[in-house]
């Protein structure tokens, strides 16, 4: 989903002592790029979120993709469901705002192993493939990953504050003993 095309079910607007607080919740496959005055959040399992923030322009965004790449022709254009499309959506907005990949602080989150008890010990999971795809695509397009919280067995909640660039992560590991 593009910044100018936000669904009302993605928005949570509340009034605080300093004005309106706009929180945009991304579901799997969603994408948002905007400026100061809002927060973007999502919940991740094996999916990956990429956050980007430009400290000079105080703008950036987040994507929540499910799979590393798109394998079939898509008549509807780019989809935030795929890593390659999500990075292309970021590139479009970066070009539109006349900035460069080097202007952004980039962080990668997610790619968790959601069912570790079902896999083989050395198996390359969907989450692992998503992490590799995100890092490879970002590097290929000139982005530098500043930090990451990826892999492991568990899920994450991620929130990006577009006013400050701060990113908050809450990680919940899976209790493997209870999962068996």
mmCIF file of N, CA and C in Angstrom, residues 36-167:
data_model
loop_
_atom_site.group_PDB
_atom_site.id
_atom_site.type_symbol
_atom_site.label_atom_id
_atom_site.label_comp_id
_atom_site.label_asym_id
_atom_site.label_seq_id
_atom_site.Cartn_x
_atom_site.Cartn_y
_atom_site.Cartn_z
ATOM 1 N N UNK A 36 7.272 13.406 9.163
ATOM 2 C CA UNK A 36 7.136 13.668 10.594
ATOM 3 C C UNK A 36 5.669 13.786 11.007
ATOM 4 N N UNK A 37 5.371 13.331 12.203
ATOM 5 C CA UNK A 37 4.026 13.460 12.720
ATOM 6 C C UNK A 37 3.276 12.154 12.808
ATOM 7 N N UNK A 38 3.907 11.074 12.417
ATOM 8 C CA UNK A 38 3.220 9.788 12.506
ATOM 9 C C UNK A 38 4.192 8.712 12.982
ATOM 10 N N UNK A 39 3.611 7.618 13.427
ATOM 11 C CA UNK A 39 4.358 6.431 13.804
ATOM 12 C C UNK A 39 3.818 5.283 12.967
ATOM 13 N N UNK A 40 4.707 4.371 12.597
ATOM 14 C CA UNK A 40 4.328 3.211 11.795
ATOM 15 C C UNK A 40 4.687 1.978 12.602
ATOM 16 N N UNK A 41 3.736 1.016 12.686
ATOM 17 C CA UNK A 41 4.019 -0.187 13.470
ATOM 18 C C UNK A 41 3.532 -1.423 12.750
ATOM 19 N N UNK A 42 4.089 -2.561 13.167
ATOM 20 C CA UNK A 42 3.677 -3.846 12.602
ATOM 21 C C UNK A 42 4.068 -4.965 13.560
ATOM 22 N N UNK A 43 3.549 -6.144 13.302
ATOM 23 C CA UNK A 43 3.899 -7.346 14.059
ATOM 24 C C UNK A 43 4.452 -8.357 13.063
ATOM 25 N N UNK A 44 5.585 -8.962 13.406
ATOM 26 C CA UNK A 44 6.295 -9.855 12.495
ATOM 27 C C UNK A 44 6.500 -11.247 13.069
ATOM 28 N N UNK A 45 6.422 -12.235 12.208
ATOM 29 C CA UNK A 45 6.846 -13.595 12.518
ATOM 30 C C UNK A 45 7.998 -13.908 11.580
ATOM 31 N N UNK A 46 7.719 -14.710 10.541
ATOM 32 C CA UNK A 46 8.756 -15.003 9.545
ATOM 33 C C UNK A 46 8.880 -13.881 8.517
ATOM 34 N N UNK A 47 7.895 -12.984 8.476
ATOM 35 C CA UNK A 47 7.964 -11.827 7.588
ATOM 36 C C UNK A 47 9.089 -10.898 8.045
ATOM 37 N N UNK A 48 9.454 -9.973 7.167
ATOM 38 C CA UNK A 48 10.501 -9.008 7.474
ATOM 39 C C UNK A 48 9.966 -7.598 7.259
ATOM 40 N N UNK A 49 10.378 -6.701 8.148
ATOM 41 C CA UNK A 49 10.109 -5.275 7.984
ATOM 42 C C UNK A 49 11.431 -4.566 7.754
ATOM 43 N N UNK A 50 11.429 -3.647 6.809
ATOM 44 C CA UNK A 50 12.552 -2.751 6.586
ATOM 45 C C UNK A 50 12.062 -1.366 6.967
ATOM 46 N N UNK A 51 12.833 -0.665 7.793
ATOM 47 C CA UNK A 51 12.512 0.724 8.105
ATOM 48 C C UNK A 51 13.591 1.613 7.505
ATOM 49 N N UNK A 52 13.169 2.778 7.028
ATOM 50 C CA UNK A 52 14.100 3.773 6.494
ATOM 51 C C UNK A 52 13.706 5.120 7.059
ATOM 52 N N UNK A 53 14.715 5.905 7.439
ATOM 53 C CA UNK A 53 14.451 7.247 7.972
ATOM 54 C C UNK A 53 15.548 8.190 7.520
ATOM 55 N N UNK A 54 15.129 9.344 7.015
ATOM 56 C CA UNK A 54 16.037 10.397 6.588
ATOM 57 C C UNK A 54 16.053 11.476 7.661
ATOM 58 N N UNK A 55 17.150 11.609 8.430
ATOM 59 C CA UNK A 55 17.172 12.571 9.530
ATOM 60 C C UNK A 55 17.112 14.031 9.073
ATOM 61 N N UNK A 56 17.620 14.351 7.879
ATOM 62 C CA UNK A 56 17.573 15.736 7.404
ATOM 63 C C UNK A 56 16.150 16.158 7.025
ATOM 64 N N UNK A 57 15.453 15.304 6.318
ATOM 65 C CA UNK A 57 14.095 15.631 5.872
ATOM 66 C C UNK A 57 13.026 15.133 6.833
ATOM 67 N N UNK A 58 13.425 14.334 7.829
ATOM 68 C CA UNK A 58 12.507 13.765 8.814
ATOM 69 C C UNK A 58 11.356 13.029 8.120
ATOM 70 N N UNK A 59 11.746 12.141 7.226
ATOM 71 C CA UNK A 59 10.776 11.323 6.496
ATOM 72 C C UNK A 59 11.323 9.919 6.354
ATOM 73 N N UNK A 60 10.443 9.010 6.074
ATOM 74 C CA UNK A 60 10.864 7.633 5.892
ATOM 75 C C UNK A 60 9.669 6.720 5.815
ATOM 76 N N UNK A 61 9.911 5.445 6.101
ATOM 77 C CA UNK A 61 8.801 4.517 6.001
ATOM 78 C C UNK A 61 9.157 3.124 6.461
ATOM 79 N N UNK A 62 8.195 2.250 6.232
ATOM 80 C CA UNK A 62 8.329 0.854 6.629
ATOM 81 C C UNK A 62 7.591 -0.009 5.617
ATOM 82 N N UNK A 63 8.135 -1.206 5.393
ATOM 83 C CA UNK A 63 7.422 -2.215 4.620
ATOM 84 C C UNK A 63 7.322 -3.471 5.469
ATOM 85 N N UNK A 64 6.377 -4.326 5.137
ATOM 86 C CA UNK A 64 6.177 -5.608 5.823
ATOM 87 C C UNK A 64 5.968 -6.644 4.727
ATOM 88 N N UNK A 65 7.070 -7.292 4.332
ATOM 89 C CA UNK A 65 6.939 -8.265 3.239
ATOM 90 C C UNK A 65 6.927 -9.697 3.745
ATOM 91 N N UNK A 66 6.301 -10.582 2.945
ATOM 92 C CA UNK A 66 6.092 -11.980 3.309
ATOM 93 C C UNK A 66 7.079 -12.938 2.664
ATOM 94 N N UNK A 67 7.488 -12.635 1.435
ATOM 95 C CA UNK A 67 8.305 -13.562 0.648
ATOM 96 C C UNK A 67 9.457 -12.819 -0.020
ATOM 97 N N UNK A 68 10.547 -13.534 -0.310
ATOM 98 C CA UNK A 68 11.740 -12.881 -0.864
ATOM 99 C C UNK A 68 11.563 -12.258 -2.245
ATOM 100 N N UNK A 69 10.809 -12.922 -3.122
ATOM 101 C CA UNK A 69 10.690 -12.375 -4.478
ATOM 102 C C UNK A 69 9.368 -12.784 -5.107
ATOM 103 N N UNK A 70 9.034 -12.031 -6.119
ATOM 104 C CA UNK A 70 7.815 -12.259 -6.875
ATOM 105 C C UNK A 70 8.164 -13.168 -8.037
ATOM 106 N N UNK A 71 7.410 -14.219 -8.248
ATOM 107 C CA UNK A 71 7.776 -15.198 -9.273
ATOM 108 C C UNK A 71 6.883 -15.191 -10.502
ATOM 109 N N UNK A 72 5.754 -14.522 -10.444
ATOM 110 C CA UNK A 72 4.868 -14.524 -11.611
ATOM 111 C C UNK A 72 4.531 -13.092 -12.013
ATOM 112 N N UNK A 73 4.098 -12.924 -13.241
ATOM 113 C CA UNK A 73 3.758 -11.594 -13.743
ATOM 114 C C UNK A 73 2.619 -10.997 -12.917
ATOM 115 N N UNK A 74 2.791 -9.755 -12.534
ATOM 116 C CA UNK A 74 1.777 -9.071 -11.731
ATOM 117 C C UNK A 74 1.186 -7.945 -12.563
ATOM 118 N N UNK A 75 -0.073 -8.046 -12.889
ATOM 119 C CA UNK A 75 -0.743 -7.044 -13.709
ATOM 120 C C UNK A 75 -1.012 -5.754 -12.943
ATOM 121 N N UNK A 76 -0.988 -5.819 -11.623
ATOM 122 C CA UNK A 76 -1.335 -4.654 -10.810
ATOM 123 C C UNK A 76 -0.132 -3.830 -10.392
ATOM 124 N N UNK A 77 1.043 -4.075 -10.897
ATOM 125 C CA UNK A 77 2.227 -3.320 -10.523
ATOM 126 C C UNK A 77 2.916 -3.928 -9.321
ATOM 127 N N UNK A 78 3.565 -3.077 -8.540
ATOM 128 C CA UNK A 78 4.351 -3.543 -7.403
ATOM 129 C C UNK A 78 3.464 -3.923 -6.227
ATOM 130 N N UNK A 79 3.900 -4.945 -5.500
ATOM 131 C CA UNK A 79 3.177 -5.412 -4.326
ATOM 132 C C UNK A 79 4.137 -5.465 -3.143
ATOM 133 N N UNK A 80 3.726 -4.918 -2.016
ATOM 134 C CA UNK A 80 4.543 -4.939 -0.815
ATOM 135 C C UNK A 80 4.679 -6.317 -0.201
ATOM 136 N N UNK A 81 4.076 -7.326 -0.804
ATOM 137 C CA UNK A 81 4.171 -8.689 -0.271
ATOM 138 C C UNK A 81 5.542 -9.313 -0.504
ATOM 139 N N UNK A 82 6.304 -8.758 -1.445
ATOM 140 C CA UNK A 82 7.563 -9.355 -1.860
ATOM 141 C C UNK A 82 8.719 -8.395 -1.605
ATOM 142 N N UNK A 83 9.864 -8.934 -1.166
ATOM 143 C CA UNK A 83 11.020 -8.095 -0.840
ATOM 144 C C UNK A 83 11.462 -7.253 -2.028
ATOM 145 N N UNK A 84 11.551 -7.860 -3.210
ATOM 146 C CA UNK A 84 12.021 -7.101 -4.367
ATOM 147 C C UNK A 84 11.075 -5.955 -4.719
ATOM 148 N N UNK A 85 9.783 -6.171 -4.587
ATOM 149 C CA UNK A 85 8.816 -5.107 -4.853
ATOM 150 C C UNK A 85 8.835 -4.044 -3.757
ATOM 151 N N UNK A 86 8.960 -4.470 -2.498
ATOM 152 C CA UNK A 86 8.980 -3.514 -1.387
ATOM 153 C C UNK A 86 10.165 -2.558 -1.515
ATOM 154 N N UNK A 87 11.333 -3.082 -1.861
ATOM 155 C CA UNK A 87 12.503 -2.217 -2.043
ATOM 156 C C UNK A 87 12.281 -1.293 -3.243
ATOM 157 N N UNK A 88 11.657 -1.787 -4.293
ATOM 158 C CA UNK A 88 11.339 -0.936 -5.449
ATOM 159 C C UNK A 88 10.385 0.193 -5.054
ATOM 160 N N UNK A 89 9.420 -0.095 -4.156
ATOM 161 C CA UNK A 89 8.518 0.956 -3.671
ATOM 162 C C UNK A 89 9.295 2.018 -2.899
ATOM 163 N N UNK A 90 10.252 1.593 -2.066
ATOM 164 C CA UNK A 90 11.105 2.573 -1.372
ATOM 165 C C UNK A 90 11.872 3.422 -2.386
ATOM 166 N N UNK A 91 12.447 2.789 -3.394
ATOM 167 C CA UNK A 91 13.222 3.514 -4.405
ATOM 168 C C UNK A 91 12.343 4.554 -5.106
ATOM 169 N N UNK A 92 11.108 4.204 -5.427
ATOM 170 C CA UNK A 92 10.186 5.156 -6.059
ATOM 171 C C UNK A 92 9.983 6.387 -5.186
ATOM 172 N N UNK A 93 9.743 6.171 -3.882
ATOM 173 C CA UNK A 93 9.510 7.308 -2.991
ATOM 174 C C UNK A 93 10.780 8.105 -2.750
ATOM 175 N N UNK A 94 11.914 7.442 -2.700
ATOM 176 C CA UNK A 94 13.184 8.152 -2.541
ATOM 177 C C UNK A 94 13.453 9.017 -3.770
ATOM 178 N N UNK A 95 13.207 8.490 -4.951
ATOM 179 C CA UNK A 95 13.355 9.268 -6.181
ATOM 180 C C UNK A 95 12.370 10.438 -6.196
ATOM 181 N N UNK A 96 11.135 10.178 -5.788
ATOM 182 C CA UNK A 96 10.099 11.219 -5.776
ATOM 183 C C UNK A 96 10.472 12.377 -4.858
ATOM 184 N N UNK A 97 11.145 12.077 -3.743
ATOM 185 C CA UNK A 97 11.521 13.116 -2.779
ATOM 186 C C UNK A 97 12.910 13.683 -3.045
ATOM 187 N N UNK A 98 13.502 13.289 -4.163
ATOM 188 C CA UNK A 98 14.808 13.793 -4.587
ATOM 189 C C UNK A 98 15.884 13.601 -3.513
ATOM 190 N N UNK A 99 15.876 12.390 -2.939
ATOM 191 C CA UNK A 99 16.903 12.005 -1.983
ATOM 192 C C UNK A 99 17.617 10.777 -2.540
ATOM 193 N N UNK A 100 18.617 10.296 -1.803
ATOM 194 C CA UNK A 100 19.374 9.127 -2.262
ATOM 195 C C UNK A 100 19.365 8.055 -1.175
ATOM 196 N N UNK A 101 19.644 6.807 -1.529
ATOM 197 C CA UNK A 101 19.699 5.750 -0.519
ATOM 198 C C UNK A 101 20.664 6.058 0.628
ATOM 199 N N UNK A 102 21.748 6.758 0.346
ATOM 200 C CA UNK A 102 22.728 7.081 1.372
ATOM 201 C C UNK A 102 22.193 8.061 2.416
ATOM 202 N N UNK A 103 21.079 8.734 2.121
ATOM 203 C CA UNK A 103 20.481 9.699 3.051
ATOM 204 C C UNK A 103 19.692 9.019 4.167
ATOM 205 N N UNK A 104 19.499 7.710 4.088
ATOM 206 C CA UNK A 104 18.578 7.005 4.988
ATOM 207 C C UNK A 104 19.293 6.092 5.982
ATOM 208 N N UNK A 105 18.757 6.089 7.195
ATOM 209 C CA UNK A 105 19.147 5.100 8.195
ATOM 210 C C UNK A 105 18.220 3.905 7.989
ATOM 211 N N UNK A 106 18.812 2.764 7.715
ATOM 212 C CA UNK A 106 18.046 1.571 7.348
ATOM 213 C C UNK A 106 18.206 0.502 8.428
ATOM 214 N N UNK A 107 17.083 -0.099 8.794
ATOM 215 C CA UNK A 107 17.087 -1.173 9.784
ATOM 216 C C UNK A 107 16.229 -2.325 9.266
ATOM 217 N N UNK A 108 16.598 -3.546 9.667
ATOM 218 C CA UNK A 108 15.891 -4.751 9.216
ATOM 219 C C UNK A 108 15.449 -5.539 10.441
ATOM 220 N N UNK A 109 14.196 -5.998 10.418
ATOM 221 C CA UNK A 109 13.619 -6.728 11.548
ATOM 222 C C UNK A 109 12.855 -7.950 11.055
ATOM 223 N N UNK A 110 12.778 -8.975 11.901
ATOM 224 C CA UNK A 110 11.923 -10.127 11.628
ATOM 225 C C UNK A 110 12.676 -11.326 11.104
ATOM 226 N N UNK A 111 11.983 -12.092 10.286
ATOM 227 C CA UNK A 111 12.555 -13.328 9.759
ATOM 228 C C UNK A 111 12.659 -14.415 10.813
ATOM 229 N N UNK A 112 11.726 -14.395 11.750
ATOM 230 C CA UNK A 112 11.756 -15.367 12.843
ATOM 231 C C UNK A 112 11.399 -16.773 12.393
ATOM 232 N N UNK A 113 11.853 -17.727 13.155
ATOM 233 C CA UNK A 113 11.486 -19.135 12.938
ATOM 234 C C UNK A 113 10.235 -19.379 13.783
ATOM 235 N N UNK A 114 9.112 -19.483 13.127
ATOM 236 C CA UNK A 114 7.845 -19.556 13.847
ATOM 237 C C UNK A 114 7.490 -20.972 14.298
ATOM 238 N N UNK A 115 8.010 -21.988 13.636
ATOM 239 C CA UNK A 115 7.712 -23.367 14.002
ATOM 240 C C UNK A 115 9.006 -24.176 14.036
ATOM 241 N N UNK A 116 9.936 -23.802 14.910
ATOM 242 C CA UNK A 116 11.250 -24.465 14.902
ATOM 243 C C UNK A 116 11.173 -25.954 15.223
ATOM 244 N N UNK A 117 10.170 -26.375 15.949
ATOM 245 C CA UNK A 117 10.052 -27.789 16.312
ATOM 246 C C UNK A 117 9.672 -28.655 15.119
ATOM 247 N N UNK A 118 9.195 -28.052 14.024
ATOM 248 C CA UNK A 118 8.788 -28.817 12.843
ATOM 249 C C UNK A 118 9.894 -28.951 11.807
ATOM 250 N N UNK A 119 10.919 -28.115 11.893
ATOM 251 C CA UNK A 119 11.969 -28.121 10.882
ATOM 252 C C UNK A 119 13.164 -28.972 11.270
ATOM 253 N N UNK A 120 14.029 -29.150 10.297
ATOM 254 C CA UNK A 120 15.300 -29.824 10.556
ATOM 255 C C UNK A 120 16.290 -28.800 11.098
ATOM 256 N N UNK A 121 17.266 -29.218 11.894
ATOM 257 C CA UNK A 121 18.189 -28.285 12.547
ATOM 258 C C UNK A 121 18.876 -27.295 11.613
ATOM 259 N N UNK A 122 19.303 -27.702 10.434
ATOM 260 C CA UNK A 122 20.032 -26.814 9.519
ATOM 261 C C UNK A 122 19.174 -26.317 8.361
ATOM 262 N N UNK A 123 17.868 -26.457 8.471
ATOM 263 C CA UNK A 123 16.963 -26.070 7.389
ATOM 264 C C UNK A 123 16.933 -24.552 7.228
ATOM 265 N N UNK A 124 16.946 -24.088 5.975
ATOM 266 C CA UNK A 124 16.883 -22.666 5.627
ATOM 267 C C UNK A 124 15.409 -22.283 5.532
ATOM 268 N N UNK A 125 14.877 -21.618 6.542
ATOM 269 C CA UNK A 125 13.443 -21.329 6.646
ATOM 270 C C UNK A 125 13.035 -20.137 5.775
ATOM 271 N N UNK A 126 11.721 -19.921 5.671
ATOM 272 C CA UNK A 126 11.194 -18.749 4.961
ATOM 273 C C UNK A 126 11.765 -17.484 5.588
ATOM 274 N N UNK A 127 11.794 -17.431 6.909
ATOM 275 C CA UNK A 127 12.352 -16.266 7.595
ATOM 276 C C UNK A 127 13.805 -16.029 7.218
ATOM 277 N N UNK A 128 14.597 -17.100 7.169
ATOM 278 C CA UNK A 128 16.006 -16.983 6.766
ATOM 279 C C UNK A 128 16.114 -16.429 5.349
ATOM 280 N N UNK A 129 15.289 -16.953 4.439
ATOM 281 C CA UNK A 129 15.324 -16.492 3.041
ATOM 282 C C UNK A 129 14.903 -15.027 2.948
ATOM 283 N N UNK A 130 13.928 -14.616 3.775
ATOM 284 C CA UNK A 130 13.499 -13.215 3.780
ATOM 285 C C UNK A 130 14.617 -12.283 4.249
ATOM 286 N N UNK A 131 15.349 -12.697 5.282
ATOM 287 C CA UNK A 131 16.458 -11.885 5.791
ATOM 288 C C UNK A 131 17.532 -11.711 4.724
ATOM 289 N N UNK A 132 17.932 -12.809 4.098
ATOM 290 C CA UNK A 132 18.960 -12.762 3.058
ATOM 291 C C UNK A 132 18.510 -11.869 1.906
ATOM 292 N N UNK A 133 17.256 -12.017 1.475
ATOM 293 C CA UNK A 133 16.734 -11.206 0.369
ATOM 294 C C UNK A 133 16.768 -9.725 0.725
ATOM 295 N N UNK A 134 16.328 -9.373 1.928
ATOM 296 C CA UNK A 134 16.317 -7.967 2.338
ATOM 297 C C UNK A 134 17.720 -7.374 2.297
ATOM 298 N N UNK A 135 18.667 -8.053 2.905
ATOM 299 C CA UNK A 135 20.040 -7.532 2.952
ATOM 300 C C UNK A 135 20.669 -7.437 1.565
ATOM 301 N N UNK A 136 20.458 -8.458 0.731
ATOM 302 C CA UNK A 136 21.020 -8.446 -0.623
ATOM 303 C C UNK A 136 20.432 -7.315 -1.462
ATOM 304 N N UNK A 137 19.116 -7.158 -1.423
ATOM 305 C CA UNK A 137 18.462 -6.103 -2.205
ATOM 306 C C UNK A 137 18.892 -4.712 -1.740
ATOM 307 N N UNK A 138 18.962 -4.532 -0.432
ATOM 308 C CA UNK A 138 19.368 -3.227 0.087
ATOM 309 C C UNK A 138 20.794 -2.888 -0.344
ATOM 310 N N UNK A 139 21.689 -3.840 -0.223
ATOM 311 C CA UNK A 139 23.080 -3.613 -0.627
ATOM 312 C C UNK A 139 23.163 -3.303 -2.125
ATOM 313 N N UNK A 140 22.431 -4.081 -2.928
ATOM 314 C CA UNK A 140 22.442 -3.899 -4.388
ATOM 315 C C UNK A 140 21.975 -2.503 -4.794
ATOM 316 N N UNK A 141 21.077 -1.906 -4.014
ATOM 317 C CA UNK A 141 20.534 -0.582 -4.343
ATOM 318 C C UNK A 141 21.238 0.559 -3.602
ATOM 319 N N UNK A 142 22.352 0.261 -2.939
ATOM 320 C CA UNK A 142 23.151 1.322 -2.330
ATOM 321 C C UNK A 142 22.780 1.718 -0.914
ATOM 322 N N UNK A 143 21.944 0.919 -0.256
ATOM 323 C CA UNK A 143 21.588 1.200 1.136
ATOM 324 C C UNK A 143 22.582 0.512 2.062
ATOM 325 N N UNK A 144 22.811 1.126 3.217
ATOM 326 C CA UNK A 144 23.628 0.507 4.245
ATOM 327 C C UNK A 144 22.724 0.195 5.429
ATOM 328 N N UNK A 145 22.708 -1.060 5.865
ATOM 329 C CA UNK A 145 21.902 -1.456 7.018
ATOM 330 C C UNK A 145 22.640 -1.004 8.280
ATOM 331 N N UNK A 146 21.975 -0.133 9.063
ATOM 332 C CA UNK A 146 22.579 0.408 10.284
ATOM 333 C C UNK A 146 22.408 -0.521 11.476
ATOM 334 N N UNK A 147 21.291 -1.235 11.520
ATOM 335 C CA UNK A 147 21.084 -2.201 12.596
ATOM 336 C C UNK A 147 20.008 -3.190 12.182
ATOM 337 N N UNK A 148 19.961 -4.292 12.939
ATOM 338 C CA UNK A 148 18.964 -5.315 12.645
ATOM 339 C C UNK A 148 18.651 -6.102 13.908
ATOM 340 N N UNK A 149 17.461 -6.677 13.903
ATOM 341 C CA UNK A 149 17.047 -7.628 14.939
ATOM 342 C C UNK A 149 16.294 -8.701 14.172
ATOM 343 N N UNK A 150 17.011 -9.773 13.801
ATOM 344 C CA UNK A 150 16.457 -10.769 12.883
ATOM 345 C C UNK A 150 16.712 -12.185 13.369
ATOM 346 N N UNK A 151 15.962 -13.119 12.764
ATOM 347 C CA UNK A 151 16.141 -14.535 13.026
ATOM 348 C C UNK A 151 15.598 -14.963 14.372
ATOM 349 N N UNK A 152 16.090 -16.089 14.856
ATOM 350 C CA UNK A 152 15.687 -16.669 16.136
ATOM 351 C C UNK A 152 14.234 -17.150 16.096
ATOM 352 N N UNK A 153 13.850 -17.907 17.089
ATOM 353 C CA UNK A 153 12.496 -18.436 17.200
ATOM 354 C C UNK A 153 11.646 -17.467 18.021
ATOM 355 N N UNK A 154 10.705 -16.816 17.360
ATOM 356 C CA UNK A 154 9.836 -15.878 18.061
ATOM 357 C C UNK A 154 9.254 -14.835 17.128
ATOM 358 N N UNK A 155 8.471 -13.926 17.699
ATOM 359 C CA UNK A 155 7.871 -12.850 16.908
ATOM 360 C C UNK A 155 8.255 -11.502 17.498
ATOM 361 N N UNK A 156 8.035 -10.449 16.702
ATOM 362 C CA UNK A 156 8.426 -9.102 17.086
ATOM 363 C C UNK A 156 7.315 -8.109 16.808
ATOM 364 N N UNK A 157 7.278 -7.078 17.648
ATOM 365 C CA UNK A 157 6.486 -5.886 17.379
ATOM 366 C C UNK A 157 7.495 -4.780 17.096
ATOM 367 N N UNK A 158 7.276 -4.037 16.022
ATOM 368 C CA UNK A 158 8.206 -2.978 15.616
ATOM 369 C C UNK A 158 7.427 -1.689 15.433
ATOM 370 N N UNK A 159 7.993 -0.570 15.917
ATOM 371 C CA UNK A 159 7.382 0.741 15.691
ATOM 372 C C UNK A 159 8.469 1.745 15.323
ATOM 373 N N UNK A 160 8.231 2.513 14.263
ATOM 374 C CA UNK A 160 9.125 3.570 13.792
ATOM 375 C C UNK A 160 8.445 4.906 14.039
ATOM 376 N N UNK A 161 9.120 5.792 14.749
ATOM 377 C CA UNK A 161 8.638 7.156 14.984
ATOM 378 C C UNK A 161 9.244 8.048 13.911
ATOM 379 N N UNK A 162 8.424 8.557 13.001
ATOM 380 C CA UNK A 162 8.931 9.361 11.895
ATOM 381 C C UNK A 162 9.333 10.772 12.319
ATOM 382 N N UNK A 163 9.025 11.173 13.541
ATOM 383 C CA UNK A 163 9.482 12.472 14.033
ATOM 384 C C UNK A 163 10.937 12.406 14.487
ATOM 385 N N UNK A 164 11.336 11.276 15.036
ATOM 386 C CA UNK A 164 12.673 11.158 15.635
ATOM 387 C C UNK A 164 13.558 10.111 14.965
ATOM 388 N N UNK A 165 12.978 9.196 14.233
ATOM 389 C CA UNK A 165 13.725 8.104 13.644
ATOM 390 C C UNK A 165 13.955 6.945 14.598
ATOM 391 N N UNK A 166 13.490 7.077 15.835
ATOM 392 C CA UNK A 166 13.657 5.990 16.797
ATOM 393 C C UNK A 166 12.810 4.794 16.382
ATOM 394 N N UNK A 167 13.396 3.621 16.546
ATOM 395 C CA UNK A 167 12.689 2.383 16.262
ATOM 396 C C UNK A 167 12.648 1.563 17.535
#
